[in-house]
Short mmCIF file of C-alpha atoms and ligand atoms in Angstrom, two decimals:
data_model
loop_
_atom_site.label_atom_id
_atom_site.label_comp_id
_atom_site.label_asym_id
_atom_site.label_seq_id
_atom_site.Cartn_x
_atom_site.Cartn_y
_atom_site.Cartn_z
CA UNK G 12 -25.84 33.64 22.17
CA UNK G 13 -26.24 35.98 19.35
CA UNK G 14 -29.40 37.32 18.66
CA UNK G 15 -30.67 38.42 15.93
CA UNK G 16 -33.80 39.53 14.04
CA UNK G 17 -35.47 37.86 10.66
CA UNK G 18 -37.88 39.71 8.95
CA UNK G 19 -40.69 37.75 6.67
CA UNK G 20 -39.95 35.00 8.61
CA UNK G 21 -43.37 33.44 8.27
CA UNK G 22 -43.25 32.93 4.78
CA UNK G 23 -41.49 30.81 2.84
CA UNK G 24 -37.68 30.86 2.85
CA UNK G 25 -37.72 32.88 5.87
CA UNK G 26 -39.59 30.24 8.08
CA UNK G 27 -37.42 27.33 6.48
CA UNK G 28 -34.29 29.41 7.52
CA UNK G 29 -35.91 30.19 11.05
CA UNK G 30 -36.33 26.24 11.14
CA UNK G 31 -32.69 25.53 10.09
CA UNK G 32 -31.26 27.72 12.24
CA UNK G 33 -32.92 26.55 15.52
CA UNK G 34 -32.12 22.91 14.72
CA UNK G 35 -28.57 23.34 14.03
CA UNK G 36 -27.41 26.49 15.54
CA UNK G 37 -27.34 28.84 18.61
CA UNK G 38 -29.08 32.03 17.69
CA UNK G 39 -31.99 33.85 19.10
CA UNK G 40 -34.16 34.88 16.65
CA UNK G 41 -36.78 37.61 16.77
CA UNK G 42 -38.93 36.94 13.45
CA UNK G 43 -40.87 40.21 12.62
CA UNK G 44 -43.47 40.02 10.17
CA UNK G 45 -46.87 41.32 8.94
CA UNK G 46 -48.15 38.11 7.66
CA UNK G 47 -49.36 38.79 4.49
CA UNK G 48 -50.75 36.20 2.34
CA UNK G 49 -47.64 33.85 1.65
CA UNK G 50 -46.83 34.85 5.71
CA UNK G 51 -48.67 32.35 7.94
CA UNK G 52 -48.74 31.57 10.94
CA UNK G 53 -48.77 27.81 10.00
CA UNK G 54 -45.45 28.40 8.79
CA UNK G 55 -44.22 29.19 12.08
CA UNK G 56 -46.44 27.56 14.39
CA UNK G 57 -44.25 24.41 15.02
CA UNK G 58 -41.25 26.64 16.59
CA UNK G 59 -43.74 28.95 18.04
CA UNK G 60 -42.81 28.28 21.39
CA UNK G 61 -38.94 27.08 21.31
CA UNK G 62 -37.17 29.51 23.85
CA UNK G 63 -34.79 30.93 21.51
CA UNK G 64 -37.65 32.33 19.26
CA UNK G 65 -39.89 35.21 19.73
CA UNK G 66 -42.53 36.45 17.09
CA UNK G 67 -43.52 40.28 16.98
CA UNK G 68 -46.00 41.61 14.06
CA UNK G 69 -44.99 44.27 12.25
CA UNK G 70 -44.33 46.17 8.79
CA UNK G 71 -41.38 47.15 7.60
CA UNK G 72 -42.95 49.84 5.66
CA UNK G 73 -43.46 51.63 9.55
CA UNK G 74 -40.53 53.25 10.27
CA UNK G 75 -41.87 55.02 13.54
CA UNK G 76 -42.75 50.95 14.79
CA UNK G 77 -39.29 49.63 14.06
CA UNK G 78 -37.89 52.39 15.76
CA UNK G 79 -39.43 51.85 18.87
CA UNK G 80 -38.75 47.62 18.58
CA UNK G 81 -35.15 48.46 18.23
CA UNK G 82 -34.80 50.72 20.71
CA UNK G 83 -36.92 48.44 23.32
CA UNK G 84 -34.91 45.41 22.02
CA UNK G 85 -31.07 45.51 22.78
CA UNK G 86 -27.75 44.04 21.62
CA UNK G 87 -29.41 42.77 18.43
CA UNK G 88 -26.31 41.69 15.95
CA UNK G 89 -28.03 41.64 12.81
CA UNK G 90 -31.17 41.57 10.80
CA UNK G 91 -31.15 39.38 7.36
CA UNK G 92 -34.33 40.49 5.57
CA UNK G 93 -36.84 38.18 3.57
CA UNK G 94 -39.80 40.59 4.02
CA UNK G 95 -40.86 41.51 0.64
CA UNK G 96 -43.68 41.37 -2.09
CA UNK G 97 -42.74 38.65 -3.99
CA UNK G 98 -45.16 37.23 -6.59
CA UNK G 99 -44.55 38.91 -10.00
CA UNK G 100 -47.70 38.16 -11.51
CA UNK G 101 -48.84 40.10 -8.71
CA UNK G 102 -46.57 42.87 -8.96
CA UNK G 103 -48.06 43.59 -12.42
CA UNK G 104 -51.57 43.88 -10.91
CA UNK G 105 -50.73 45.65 -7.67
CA UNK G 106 -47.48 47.91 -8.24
CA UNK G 107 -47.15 50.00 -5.95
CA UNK G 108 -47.10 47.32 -2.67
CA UNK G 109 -43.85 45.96 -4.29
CA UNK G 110 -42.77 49.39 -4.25
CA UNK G 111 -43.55 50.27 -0.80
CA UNK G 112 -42.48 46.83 0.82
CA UNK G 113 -39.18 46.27 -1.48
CA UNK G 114 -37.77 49.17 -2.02
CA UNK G 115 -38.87 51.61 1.17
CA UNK G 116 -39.07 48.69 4.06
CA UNK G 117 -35.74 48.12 3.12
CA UNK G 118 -35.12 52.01 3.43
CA UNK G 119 -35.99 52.04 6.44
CA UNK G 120 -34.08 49.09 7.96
CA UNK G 121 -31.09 50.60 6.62
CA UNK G 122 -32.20 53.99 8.98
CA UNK G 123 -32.22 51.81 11.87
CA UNK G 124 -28.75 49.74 10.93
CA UNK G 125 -27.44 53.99 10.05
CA UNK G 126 -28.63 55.25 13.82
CA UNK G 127 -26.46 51.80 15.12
CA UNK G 128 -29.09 49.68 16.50
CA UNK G 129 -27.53 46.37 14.65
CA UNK G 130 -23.90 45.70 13.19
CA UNK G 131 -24.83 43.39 10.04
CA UNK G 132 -27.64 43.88 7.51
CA UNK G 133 -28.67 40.86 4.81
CA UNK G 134 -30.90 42.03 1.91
CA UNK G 135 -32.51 38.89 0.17
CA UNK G 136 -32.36 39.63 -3.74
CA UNK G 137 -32.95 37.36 -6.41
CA UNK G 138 -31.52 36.34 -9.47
CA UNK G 139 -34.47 38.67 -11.29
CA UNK G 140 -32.37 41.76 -11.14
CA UNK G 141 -30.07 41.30 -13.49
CA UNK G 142 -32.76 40.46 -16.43
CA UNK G 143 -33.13 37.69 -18.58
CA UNK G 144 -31.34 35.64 -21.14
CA UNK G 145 -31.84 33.97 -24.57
CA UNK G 146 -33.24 30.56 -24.50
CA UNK G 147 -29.56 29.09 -26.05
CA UNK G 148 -27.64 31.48 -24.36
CA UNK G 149 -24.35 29.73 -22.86
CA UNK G 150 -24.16 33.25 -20.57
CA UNK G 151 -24.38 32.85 -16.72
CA UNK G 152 -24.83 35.81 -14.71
CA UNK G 153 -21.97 36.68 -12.50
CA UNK G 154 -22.13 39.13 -9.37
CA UNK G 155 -21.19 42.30 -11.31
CA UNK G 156 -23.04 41.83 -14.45
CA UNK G 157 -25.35 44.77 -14.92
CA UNK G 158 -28.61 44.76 -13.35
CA UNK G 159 -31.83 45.17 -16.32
CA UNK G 160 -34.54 43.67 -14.15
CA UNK G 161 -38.33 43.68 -16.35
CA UNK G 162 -41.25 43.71 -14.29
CA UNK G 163 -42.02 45.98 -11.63
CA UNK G 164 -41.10 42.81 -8.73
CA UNK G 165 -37.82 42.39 -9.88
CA UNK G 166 -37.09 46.25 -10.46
CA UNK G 167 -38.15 46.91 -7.25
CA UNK G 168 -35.69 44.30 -5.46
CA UNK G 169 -32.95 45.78 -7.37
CA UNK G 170 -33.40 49.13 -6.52
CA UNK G 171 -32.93 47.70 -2.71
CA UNK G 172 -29.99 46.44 -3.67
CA UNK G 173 -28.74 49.56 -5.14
CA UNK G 174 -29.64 51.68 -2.11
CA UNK G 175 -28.20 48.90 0.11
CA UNK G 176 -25.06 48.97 -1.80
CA UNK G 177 -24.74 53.18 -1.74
CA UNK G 178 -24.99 52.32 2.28
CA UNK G 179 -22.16 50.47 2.63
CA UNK G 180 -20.43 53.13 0.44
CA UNK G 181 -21.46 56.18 1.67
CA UNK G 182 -21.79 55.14 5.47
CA UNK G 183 -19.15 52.56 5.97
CA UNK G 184 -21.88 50.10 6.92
CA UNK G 185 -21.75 45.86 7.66
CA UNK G 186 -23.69 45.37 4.35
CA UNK G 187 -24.25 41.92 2.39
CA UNK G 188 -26.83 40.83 -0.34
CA UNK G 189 -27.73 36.99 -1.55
CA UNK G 190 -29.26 36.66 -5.02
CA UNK G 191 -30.59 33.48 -5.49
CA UNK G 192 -32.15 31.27 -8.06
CA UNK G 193 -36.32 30.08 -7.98
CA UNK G 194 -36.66 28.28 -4.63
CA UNK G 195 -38.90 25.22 -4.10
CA UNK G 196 -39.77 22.84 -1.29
CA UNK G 197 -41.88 22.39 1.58
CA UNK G 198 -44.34 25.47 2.75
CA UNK G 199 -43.86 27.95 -0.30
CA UNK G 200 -47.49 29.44 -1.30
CA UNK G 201 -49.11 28.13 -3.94
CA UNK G 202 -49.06 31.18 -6.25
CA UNK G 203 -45.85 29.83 -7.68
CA UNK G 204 -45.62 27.55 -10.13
CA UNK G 205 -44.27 24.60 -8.19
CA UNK G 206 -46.95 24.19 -5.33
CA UNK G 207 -49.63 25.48 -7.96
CA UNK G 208 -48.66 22.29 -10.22
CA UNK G 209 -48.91 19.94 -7.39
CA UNK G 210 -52.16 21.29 -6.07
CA UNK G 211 -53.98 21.41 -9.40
CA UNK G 212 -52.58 17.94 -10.53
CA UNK G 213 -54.15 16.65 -7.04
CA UNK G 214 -57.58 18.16 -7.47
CA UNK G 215 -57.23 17.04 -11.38
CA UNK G 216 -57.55 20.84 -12.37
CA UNK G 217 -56.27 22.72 -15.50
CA UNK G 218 -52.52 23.38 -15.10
CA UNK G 219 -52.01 26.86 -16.33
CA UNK G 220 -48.62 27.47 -18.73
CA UNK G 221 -47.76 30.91 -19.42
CA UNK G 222 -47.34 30.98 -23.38
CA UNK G 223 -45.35 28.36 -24.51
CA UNK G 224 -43.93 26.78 -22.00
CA UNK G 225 -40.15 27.28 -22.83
CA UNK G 226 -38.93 29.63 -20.16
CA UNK G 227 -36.78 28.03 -18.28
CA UNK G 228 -35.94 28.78 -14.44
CA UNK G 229 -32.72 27.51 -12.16
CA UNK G 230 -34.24 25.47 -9.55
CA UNK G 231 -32.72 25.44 -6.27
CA UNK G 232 -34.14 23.17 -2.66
CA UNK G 233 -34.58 25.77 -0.41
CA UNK G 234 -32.44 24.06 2.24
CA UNK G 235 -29.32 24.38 0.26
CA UNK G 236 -30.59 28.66 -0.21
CA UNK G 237 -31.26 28.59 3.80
CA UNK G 238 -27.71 27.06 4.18
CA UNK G 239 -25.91 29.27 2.11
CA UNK G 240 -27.63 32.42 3.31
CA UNK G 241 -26.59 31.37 7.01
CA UNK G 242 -23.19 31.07 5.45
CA UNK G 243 -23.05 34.51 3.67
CA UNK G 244 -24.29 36.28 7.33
CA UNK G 245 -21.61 34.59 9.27
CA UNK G 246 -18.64 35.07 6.39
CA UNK G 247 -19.68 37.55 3.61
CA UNK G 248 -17.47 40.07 2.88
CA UNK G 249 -18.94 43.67 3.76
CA UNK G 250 -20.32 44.93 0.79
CA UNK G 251 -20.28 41.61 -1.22
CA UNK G 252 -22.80 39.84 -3.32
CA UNK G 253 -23.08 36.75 -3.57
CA UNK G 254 -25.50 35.03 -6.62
CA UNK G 255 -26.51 31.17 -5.00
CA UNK G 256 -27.87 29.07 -8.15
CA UNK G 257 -28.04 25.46 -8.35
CA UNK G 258 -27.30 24.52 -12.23
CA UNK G 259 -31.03 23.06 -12.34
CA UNK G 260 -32.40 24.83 -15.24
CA UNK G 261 -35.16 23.29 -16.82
CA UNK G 262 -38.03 24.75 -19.09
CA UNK G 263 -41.58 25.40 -17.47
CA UNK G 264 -42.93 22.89 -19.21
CA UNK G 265 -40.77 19.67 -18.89
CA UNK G 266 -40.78 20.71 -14.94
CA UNK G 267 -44.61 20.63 -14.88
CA UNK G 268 -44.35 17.09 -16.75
CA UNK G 269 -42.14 15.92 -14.49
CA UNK G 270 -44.60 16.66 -11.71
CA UNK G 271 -47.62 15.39 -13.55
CA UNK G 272 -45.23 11.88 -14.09
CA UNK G 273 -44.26 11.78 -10.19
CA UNK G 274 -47.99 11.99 -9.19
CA UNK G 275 -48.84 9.26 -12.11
CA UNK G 276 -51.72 12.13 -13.52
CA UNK G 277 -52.20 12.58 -17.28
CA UNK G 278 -50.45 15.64 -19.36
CA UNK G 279 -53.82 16.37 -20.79
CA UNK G 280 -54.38 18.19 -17.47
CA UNK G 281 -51.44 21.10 -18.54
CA UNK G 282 -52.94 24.16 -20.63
CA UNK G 283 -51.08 26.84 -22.27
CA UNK G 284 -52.73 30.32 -21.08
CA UNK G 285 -51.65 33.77 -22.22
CA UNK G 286 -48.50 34.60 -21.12
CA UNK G 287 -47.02 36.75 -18.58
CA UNK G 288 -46.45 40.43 -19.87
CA UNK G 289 -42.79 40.95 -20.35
CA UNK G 290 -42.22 37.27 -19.04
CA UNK G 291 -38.42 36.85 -18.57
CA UNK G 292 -36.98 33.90 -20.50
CA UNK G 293 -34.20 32.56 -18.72
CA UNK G 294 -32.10 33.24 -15.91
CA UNK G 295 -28.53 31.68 -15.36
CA UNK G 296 -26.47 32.43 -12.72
CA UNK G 297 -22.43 31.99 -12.04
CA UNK G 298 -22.27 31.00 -8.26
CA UNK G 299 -18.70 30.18 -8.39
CA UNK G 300 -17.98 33.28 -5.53
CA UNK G 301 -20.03 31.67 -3.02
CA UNK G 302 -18.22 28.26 -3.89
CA UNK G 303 -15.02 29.85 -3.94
CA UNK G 304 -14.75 32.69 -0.79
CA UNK G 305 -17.46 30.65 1.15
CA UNK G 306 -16.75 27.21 0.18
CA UNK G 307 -20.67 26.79 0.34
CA UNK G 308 -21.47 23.43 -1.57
CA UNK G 309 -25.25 22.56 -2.13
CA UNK G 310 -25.91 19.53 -0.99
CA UNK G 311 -28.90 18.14 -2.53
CA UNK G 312 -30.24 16.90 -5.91
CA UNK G 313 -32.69 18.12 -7.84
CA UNK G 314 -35.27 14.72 -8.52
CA UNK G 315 -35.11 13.43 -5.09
CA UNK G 316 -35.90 17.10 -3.47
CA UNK G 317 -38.43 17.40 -6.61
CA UNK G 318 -40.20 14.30 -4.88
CA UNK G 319 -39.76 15.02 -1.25
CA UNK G 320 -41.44 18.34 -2.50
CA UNK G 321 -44.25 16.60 -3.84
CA UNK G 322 -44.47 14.39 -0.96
CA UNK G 323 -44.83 16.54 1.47
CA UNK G 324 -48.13 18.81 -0.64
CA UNK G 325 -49.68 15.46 0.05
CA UNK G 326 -49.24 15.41 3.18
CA UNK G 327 -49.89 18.87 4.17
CA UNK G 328 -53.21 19.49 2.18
CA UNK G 329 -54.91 20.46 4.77
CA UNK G 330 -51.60 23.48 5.29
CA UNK G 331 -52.71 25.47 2.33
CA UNK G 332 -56.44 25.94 3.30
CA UNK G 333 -55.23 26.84 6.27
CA UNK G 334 -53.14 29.53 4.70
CA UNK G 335 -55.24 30.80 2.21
CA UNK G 336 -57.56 33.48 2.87
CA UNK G 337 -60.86 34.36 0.92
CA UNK G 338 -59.17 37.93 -0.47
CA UNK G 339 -56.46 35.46 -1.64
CA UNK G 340 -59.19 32.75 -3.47
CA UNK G 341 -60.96 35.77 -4.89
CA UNK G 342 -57.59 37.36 -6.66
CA UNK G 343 -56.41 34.02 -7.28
CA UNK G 344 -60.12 32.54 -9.20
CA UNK G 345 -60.31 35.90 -10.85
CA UNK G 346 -56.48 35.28 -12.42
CA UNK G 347 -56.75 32.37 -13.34
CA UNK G 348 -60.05 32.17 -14.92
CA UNK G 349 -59.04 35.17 -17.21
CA UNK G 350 -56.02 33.85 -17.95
CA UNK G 351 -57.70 30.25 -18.94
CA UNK G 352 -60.33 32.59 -20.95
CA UNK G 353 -58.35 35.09 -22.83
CA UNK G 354 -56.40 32.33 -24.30
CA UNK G 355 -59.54 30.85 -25.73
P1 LIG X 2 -42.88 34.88 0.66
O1 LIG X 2 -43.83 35.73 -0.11
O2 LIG X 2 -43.20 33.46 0.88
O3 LIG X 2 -42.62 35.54 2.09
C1 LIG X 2 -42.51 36.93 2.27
C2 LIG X 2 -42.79 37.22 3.74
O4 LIG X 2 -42.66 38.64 3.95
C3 LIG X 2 -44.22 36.85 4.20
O5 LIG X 2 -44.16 36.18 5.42
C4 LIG X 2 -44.91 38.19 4.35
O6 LIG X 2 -45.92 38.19 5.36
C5 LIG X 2 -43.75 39.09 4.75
N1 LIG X 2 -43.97 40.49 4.44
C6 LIG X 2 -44.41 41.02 3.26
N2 LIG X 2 -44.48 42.36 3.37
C7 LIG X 2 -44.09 42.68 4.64
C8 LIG X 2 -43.93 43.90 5.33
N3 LIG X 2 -44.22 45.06 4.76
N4 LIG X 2 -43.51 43.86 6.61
C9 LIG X 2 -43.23 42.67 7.22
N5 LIG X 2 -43.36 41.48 6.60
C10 LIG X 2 -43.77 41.50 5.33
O7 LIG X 2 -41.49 35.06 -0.08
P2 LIG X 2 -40.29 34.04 -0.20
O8 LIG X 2 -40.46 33.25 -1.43
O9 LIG X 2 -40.07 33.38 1.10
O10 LIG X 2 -39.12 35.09 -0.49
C11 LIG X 2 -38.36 35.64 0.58
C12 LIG X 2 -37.34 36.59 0.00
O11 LIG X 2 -36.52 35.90 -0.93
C13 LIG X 2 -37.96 37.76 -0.78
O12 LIG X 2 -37.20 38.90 -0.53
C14 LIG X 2 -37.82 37.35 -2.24
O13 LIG X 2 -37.70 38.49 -3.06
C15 LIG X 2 -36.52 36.56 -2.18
N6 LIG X 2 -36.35 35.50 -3.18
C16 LIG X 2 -37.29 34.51 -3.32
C17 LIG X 2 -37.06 33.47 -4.23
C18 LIG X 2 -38.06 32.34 -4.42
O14 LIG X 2 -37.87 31.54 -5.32
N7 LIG X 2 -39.09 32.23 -3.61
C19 LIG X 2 -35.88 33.44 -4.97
C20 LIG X 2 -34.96 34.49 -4.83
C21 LIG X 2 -35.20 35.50 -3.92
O1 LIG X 3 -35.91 33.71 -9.83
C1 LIG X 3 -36.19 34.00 -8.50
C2 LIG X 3 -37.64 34.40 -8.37
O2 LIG X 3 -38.40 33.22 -8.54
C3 LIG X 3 -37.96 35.06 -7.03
O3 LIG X 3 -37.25 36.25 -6.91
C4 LIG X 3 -39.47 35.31 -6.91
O4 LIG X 3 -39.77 35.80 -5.61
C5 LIG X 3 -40.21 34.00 -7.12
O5 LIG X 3 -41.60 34.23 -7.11
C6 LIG X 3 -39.80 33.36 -8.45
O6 LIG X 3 -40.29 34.13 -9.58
P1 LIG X 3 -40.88 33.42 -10.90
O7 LIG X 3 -41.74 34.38 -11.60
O8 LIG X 3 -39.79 32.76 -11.66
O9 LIG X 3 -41.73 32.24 -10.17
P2 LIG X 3 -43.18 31.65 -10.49
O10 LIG X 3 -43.30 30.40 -9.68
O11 LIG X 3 -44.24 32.68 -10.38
O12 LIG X 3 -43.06 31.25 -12.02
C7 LIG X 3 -42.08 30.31 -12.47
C8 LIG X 3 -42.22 30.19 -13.97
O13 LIG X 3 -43.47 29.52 -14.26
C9 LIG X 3 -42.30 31.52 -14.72
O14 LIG X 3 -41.66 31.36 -15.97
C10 LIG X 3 -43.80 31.74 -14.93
C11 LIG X 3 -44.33 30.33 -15.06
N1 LIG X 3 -45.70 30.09 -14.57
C12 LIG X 3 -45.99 30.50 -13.30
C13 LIG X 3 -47.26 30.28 -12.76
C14 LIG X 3 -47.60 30.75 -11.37
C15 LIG X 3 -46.63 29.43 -15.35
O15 LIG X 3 -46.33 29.05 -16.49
N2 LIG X 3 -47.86 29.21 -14.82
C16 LIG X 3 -48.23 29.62 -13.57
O16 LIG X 3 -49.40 29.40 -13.17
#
């Protein structure tokens, strides 16, 4: 059985992937992460003590600790790495953790794949780095269209993917990077705008729009990311990207409605806010590689999932107490309520 290690695999793709991947395939899987914020140990608890998974907590901003876990740990195949800052509202308040997390954890796992304690290295990227796109704009981005990401989240993951990429190059190293649309489904922290729009709609709370409501965002189920990641680790070619996009786009605003419609709550609840500084339009992306060298296929549709989604929010209420801490509520209040009030 292969093993292999996942880090940020208690937040929110990561722990979906852990879960895929221990109800479908044989892997072990060390999951190493520092659980920060969106990382919980809710997230995980329910494979918590399946014997092909092990949790260790750690930061991949410590080089000196992941030394010593890969030197203690042997035979480890690969690492496919979801650790990462990845709010970007929060990035625009709190820099320089997106810098240290995005661009220098990744640094150092690519020390530890260059001194040969793993063959294969995954760096999660996201459709972010290569900018944004006019509202009408037919354009889809394709795998070697330039990167121009615009706030310091996105910049940040595509610096990793430039210093992943000069890796393979320069060291002749097992290198591949996914870049995928916004992700949605069960377990994703409520900072983003899907869970946020659920939760607020429940506890028939203003639903905050950044300015006008007409950026629109690709929206992919997570299981069909999970699936095509697992895909991309077992196939991709060395030194390939591969975008993963779903053909979902929808502006912020008719998503939100759709929401509000679902849970049978009134529009009037949705307020437009002052927008995001620098808030990309659009994004787009061409996923015909994946489709093509990978034969990857998403499976699932965007309304049903949409429901399931909202479904399961209900159900799991009592989940995002669990996993929100009071430094969390106090940044969160304080962001909201001077977002609601500089508008006004
Ligand atoms: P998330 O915020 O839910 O999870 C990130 C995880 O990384 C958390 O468990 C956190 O505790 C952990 N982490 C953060 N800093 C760490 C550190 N220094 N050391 C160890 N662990 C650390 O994020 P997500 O939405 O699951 O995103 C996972 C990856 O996918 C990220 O790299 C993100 O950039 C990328 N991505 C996300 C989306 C999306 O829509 N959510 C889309 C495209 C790409
Ligand atoms: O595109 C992939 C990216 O998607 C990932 O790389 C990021 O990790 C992930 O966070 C996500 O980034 P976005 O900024 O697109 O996601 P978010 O859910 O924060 O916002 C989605 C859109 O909704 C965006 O246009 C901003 C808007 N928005 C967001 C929030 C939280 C609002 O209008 N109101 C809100 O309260």
């Amino acid at each position: 059985m292969k093993k292999i290690v996942v880090t940020g695999g208690a937040g929110f793709i990561g722990s979906n992937f852990i879960r895929y991947v221990l109800n479908n395939r044989e892997y072990s899987i060390i999951n190493i992460d520092q659980l920060l914020l969106s990382g919980s140990s809710e997230n995980i608890r329910e494979f918590s003590k399946n014997r092909n998974y092990r949790f260790v907590k750690g930061d991949i901003r410590d080089f000196d600790f992941l030394l010593k876990f890969f030197q203690r740990e042997k035979k480890i195949f690969g690492v496919i790495n979801f650790a990462a800052q990845s709010h970007v509202d929060r990035s625009i308040i709190f820099p320089k953790d997106f810098m240290d997390t995005n661009i220098l954890g990744v640094f150092n796992l690519l020390e530890i794949l260059r001194r040969g304690f793993f063959k294969r290295f995954l760096q999660i990227s996201t459709d972010e780095v290569y900018g944004d796109l006019k509202i009408d704009s037919k354009e889809k981005f394709k795998e070697d269209s330039p990167l121009k990401p615009n706030s310091p989240y996105s910049s940040s993951k595509a610096s990793a993917d430039l210093i992943s990429l000069s890796y393979h190059k320069t060291y002749d190293l097992d290198i591949v990077i996914t870049r995928s649309s916004n992700n949605f489904g069960p377990y994703q922290f409520p900072e983003k705008l899907i869970p946020l729009t659920i939760l607020k709609a429940l506890k028939n709370e203003k639903i905050p729009i950044y300015g006008d409501g007409k950026n629109v965002r690709d929206w992919l189920y997570v299981e069909d990311n999970v699936r095509a990641i697992l895909n991309v680790f077992e196939n991709g070619k060395r030194g390939s990207v591969y975008n993963i996009g779903a053909d979902n786009g929808i502006s912020n605003l008719d998503l939100v409605k759709m929401i509000l419609k679902i849970l049978k709550k009134d529009e009037c609840l949705i307020t437009f806010v002052k927008d995001r500084p620098s808030h990309d339009r659009k994004y787009s992306l061409d996923s015909s590689k994946i489709k093509r060298e990978l034969k990857h296929k998403n499976i699932f549709k965007f309304y049903p999932t949409l429901k399931k989604t909202v479904e399961w929010y209900k159900e799991n209420i009592k989940w995002v107490e669990k996993c929100i801490d009071e430094d969390f509520k106090k940044y969160y209040i304080k962001n909201y309520k001077e977002r609601l009030d500089e508008k006004n």
